[in-house]
Amino acid sequence: MPVAFENFRHSYWKNGKPIFVPNDYGEDLGRKLKRKITKKYKFDKFIYHFKEGSHVVALHRHRKNAFFCRVDISRFFYSIKRNRLKRILKTIGISRPEHFAKWSTVKNPFEGGGYVLPYGFVQSPILATLILAESPIGAYLRALPAAITPSVYMDDLCLSGPDLDALKTTFDGLVAAVTEAGFILNHERPESLQRKSISSTARWSMTAQPCFPKGLMNSLQRTARTPPLSPSRPTSISSSLRHGGLATPRKGGARPMRSAEKEM
């Protein structure tokens, strides 16, 4: 017999993404789960989004290299299903993994069905990052040669290096790792970039700035007072690789969703 199960107050759409607001119990559980994961698991140094100001450090580490590439994971959180969360929590030694996975997921608002990790829950960022770190993506980034600099800032994966051909090869490997990990890459690319096709599934783009998310570059300029890189300086020319698929943002404002799910 189906039993009513609620772990969020309400949800709304913002920038093409459904955001879920957890209820009091869900929020408290999320904070407890974050603490448990932090005690059990040590994230790699190339994962930068958990510490305030670490994006500035990441950007400066990329600035030493002449060439940059970046991929974005589409619907990152919503690509992670409940059973996958249960398995990874069990693997790292979290007690009652099924209970935490159940309370950390919502009915999939997109196609594909099932229960998935939502945007808006306290524990979602650390759970998504844990999945990524223990997936073929994490394994691939950990095995990169010293000449390649990787960074992960949530769903943005960046690489940089001194040699163009080597970075292209590394990029192809990263794309394959993302696919193997069960994620889909974002197809949306800045219109201001001058693009030249290098394959049927990827684009190589020249730009005057490292291919970090716009907010990170703005933050760097505010925090470090570093002027934007100039195209007139050869060492500052960067290259950006973009690939994948992204949902088109909805128009007409927020769309309410039901606050209760049916759990079998």
XYZ file of C-alpha atoms in Angstrom:
264
model
C 0.000 0.000 0.000
C 1.460 3.412 -0.971
C 2.440 5.615 1.949
C 2.601 9.420 1.735
C 6.196 10.554 1.998
C 7.243 14.194 2.206
C 10.812 15.439 2.413
C 10.344 18.945 1.005
C 8.049 21.913 1.610
C 7.670 23.096 -1.948
C 9.565 23.493 -5.207
C 9.904 26.078 -7.949
C 11.717 26.588 -11.268
C 14.697 28.914 -11.591
C 16.926 29.276 -14.666
C 15.559 26.075 -16.137
C 16.143 24.042 -12.964
C 13.597 22.819 -10.405
C 14.645 23.826 -6.872
C 13.338 21.869 -3.886
C 13.071 23.385 -0.405
C 13.492 20.694 2.274
C 11.184 20.443 5.255
C 12.555 20.732 8.785
C 13.264 17.034 9.177
C 14.882 16.836 5.752
C 17.101 19.825 6.447
C 18.245 18.426 9.787
C 18.939 15.043 8.207
C 20.893 16.731 5.427
C 23.189 18.508 7.863
C 23.812 15.281 9.773
C 24.620 13.443 6.568
C 27.074 16.154 5.507
C 28.922 15.782 8.806
C 29.013 12.003 8.464
C 30.449 12.160 4.937
C 33.030 14.767 5.948
C 34.287 12.448 8.696
C 34.386 9.403 6.431
C 35.731 10.775 3.151
C 38.582 13.047 2.113
C 38.004 14.829 -1.191
C 40.781 15.383 -3.716
C 42.637 18.687 -3.769
C 41.387 19.442 -7.296
C 37.813 19.730 -5.944
C 37.471 23.392 -5.048
C 33.860 24.258 -4.259
C 33.723 23.316 -0.568
C 35.987 26.070 0.756
C 35.290 29.788 0.552
C 37.686 31.556 -1.782
C 39.114 28.324 -3.178
C 37.921 29.206 -6.689
C 40.501 32.007 -6.690
C 43.227 29.494 -5.868
C 41.988 27.214 -8.641
C 41.993 29.986 -11.204
C 45.527 31.066 -10.335
C 46.752 27.497 -10.732
C 45.317 27.443 -14.253
C 46.799 30.814 -15.208
C 50.302 29.351 -15.441
C 49.265 27.284 -18.469
C 48.756 28.482 -22.036
C 45.769 26.312 -22.921
C 42.520 25.585 -21.102
C 39.503 23.380 -21.690
C 36.233 22.954 -19.885
C 33.216 20.675 -19.868
C 29.933 21.142 -18.027
C 27.744 18.302 -16.793
C 24.110 18.786 -17.718
C 21.520 18.300 -14.952
C 24.296 17.131 -12.661
C 22.263 16.509 -9.510
C 19.238 15.162 -11.376
C 21.422 12.573 -13.124
C 22.074 10.839 -9.792
C 19.484 8.281 -8.743
C 18.620 6.931 -5.335
C 20.195 3.490 -5.755
C 23.492 5.065 -6.802
C 23.483 7.179 -3.635
C 22.693 4.150 -1.508
C 25.627 2.217 -2.971
C 28.185 5.005 -2.510
C 27.074 5.720 1.073
C 27.385 2.034 1.899
C 30.800 1.899 0.232
C 32.275 4.686 2.385
C 30.818 3.216 5.566
C 27.749 5.379 6.268
C 25.247 3.522 8.456
C 21.636 3.246 7.228
C 22.521 4.183 3.627
C 19.057 3.316 2.319
C 17.425 5.674 4.828
C 19.708 8.587 3.933
C 19.367 7.926 0.196
C 15.573 7.890 0.492
C 15.435 11.215 2.329
C 17.956 12.798 -0.025
C 16.008 12.221 -3.244
C 12.801 13.385 -4.903
C 10.662 12.105 -7.746
C 12.456 12.902 -11.001
C 11.031 16.156 -12.447
C 12.548 15.309 -15.838
C 12.231 12.342 -18.155
C 13.699 9.053 -17.022
C 11.616 8.385 -13.932
C 12.870 7.194 -10.580
C 14.042 9.250 -7.626
C 16.953 11.642 -8.002
C 19.133 14.097 -6.104
C 17.555 17.590 -6.226
C 18.895 21.105 -6.252
C 18.066 22.810 -2.955
C 18.736 20.089 -0.394
C 21.506 20.765 2.135
C 23.286 17.495 1.399
C 22.960 17.545 -2.407
C 26.306 19.250 -3.234
C 28.433 16.910 -1.118
C 26.531 13.828 -2.304
C 26.877 14.792 -5.971
C 30.579 15.496 -5.487
C 31.066 12.170 -3.715
C 29.460 10.383 -6.668
C 31.674 12.269 -9.112
C 34.849 11.660 -7.102
C 34.231 7.915 -6.942
C 33.162 7.662 -10.590
C 35.375 7.172 -13.676
C 35.700 10.981 -13.757
C 37.475 11.088 -10.409
C 39.673 8.144 -11.334
C 40.638 9.809 -14.620
C 41.494 13.159 -13.012
C 43.589 11.501 -10.308
C 45.642 9.674 -12.954
C 46.492 12.760 -15.058
C 50.176 13.588 -15.638
C 51.726 16.415 -13.636
C 51.763 18.707 -16.687
C 47.941 18.810 -16.742
C 46.159 20.882 -14.099
C 42.604 19.726 -13.266
C 39.914 21.463 -11.264
C 36.337 20.634 -10.349
C 33.892 23.332 -9.342
C 30.587 21.486 -8.899
C 29.477 20.569 -12.443
C 32.307 22.472 -14.184
C 35.382 20.389 -15.001
C 38.448 22.318 -16.174
C 41.815 21.222 -17.461
C 44.838 23.259 -18.473
C 48.305 22.534 -19.790
C 51.282 23.954 -21.689
C 50.840 21.798 -24.799
C 47.828 22.050 -27.107
C 47.959 18.543 -28.561
C 48.416 16.939 -25.163
C 45.453 18.868 -23.787
C 43.251 17.841 -26.719
C 44.078 14.214 -26.004
C 43.362 14.720 -22.309
C 40.068 16.406 -23.152
C 38.978 13.429 -25.245
C 39.760 11.172 -22.305
C 37.720 13.357 -19.962
C 34.727 13.291 -22.310
C 34.934 9.486 -22.391
C 35.160 9.359 -18.572
C 32.069 11.569 -18.213
C 30.119 9.262 -20.509
C 31.369 6.172 -18.674
C 30.254 7.756 -15.397
C 26.699 8.012 -16.721
C 26.526 11.792 -17.133
C 25.606 13.949 -20.126
C 27.633 16.973 -21.150
C 26.235 20.437 -21.666
C 25.911 21.607 -25.284
C 25.450 25.312 -24.472
C 28.453 27.503 -25.477
C 29.054 31.279 -25.187
C 28.123 32.958 -28.457
C 31.028 35.387 -28.137
C 33.604 32.647 -28.632
C 35.196 32.083 -32.034
C 34.656 28.396 -32.676
C 36.352 25.847 -34.890
C 35.095 22.278 -35.038
C 37.624 19.624 -34.042
C 35.250 16.671 -34.003
C 31.612 15.798 -34.494
C 30.961 15.941 -30.746
C 33.201 18.683 -29.395
C 34.237 22.252 -30.051
C 37.561 23.974 -29.544
C 37.209 27.683 -28.847
C 39.684 30.529 -28.486
C 39.030 33.129 -25.826
C 41.025 35.764 -23.986
C 40.230 34.399 -20.535
C 40.546 31.018 -18.809
C 37.326 29.070 -19.253
C 36.043 29.318 -15.713
C 32.383 29.966 -14.911
C 31.589 33.657 -15.301
C 30.913 34.055 -11.586
C 34.345 32.735 -10.685
C 36.121 35.198 -12.974
C 34.053 38.076 -11.567
C 34.861 36.961 -8.032
C 38.563 36.769 -8.829
C 38.528 40.328 -10.152
C 36.722 41.539 -7.027
C 38.803 39.566 -4.534
C 42.271 39.549 -6.034
C 41.975 42.760 -8.084
C 43.507 40.889 -11.009
C 42.900 42.574 -14.387
C 41.319 40.482 -17.155
C 43.744 38.669 -19.405
C 44.492 40.454 -22.656
C 44.474 38.823 -26.117
C 47.627 40.825 -26.904
C 49.599 38.711 -24.427
C 50.421 35.304 -25.971
C 50.700 33.516 -22.642
C 47.171 34.563 -21.689
C 45.398 33.122 -24.702
C 43.325 30.175 -23.541
C 41.377 27.489 -25.284
C 37.998 26.177 -24.241
C 36.370 22.874 -25.137
C 32.610 22.659 -24.793
C 30.366 19.643 -25.283
C 27.027 18.094 -24.325
C 23.374 19.016 -23.663
C 21.390 21.440 -21.454
C 17.698 21.929 -20.878
C 16.227 25.141 -22.288
C 15.199 27.525 -19.466
C 11.456 27.719 -18.967
C 9.639 30.973 -19.582
C 6.770 32.422 -17.646
C 8.180 32.230 -14.142
C 8.069 29.533 -11.516
C 5.950 26.411 -11.864
C 4.762 24.898 -8.576
C 5.158 21.185 -7.965
C 3.490 18.841 -5.534
C 5.071 18.736 -2.091
C 4.329 15.074 -1.503
C 5.626 11.969 -3.196
C 4.235 8.462 -3.154
C 6.683 5.920 -1.835
C 6.004 2.285 -2.490
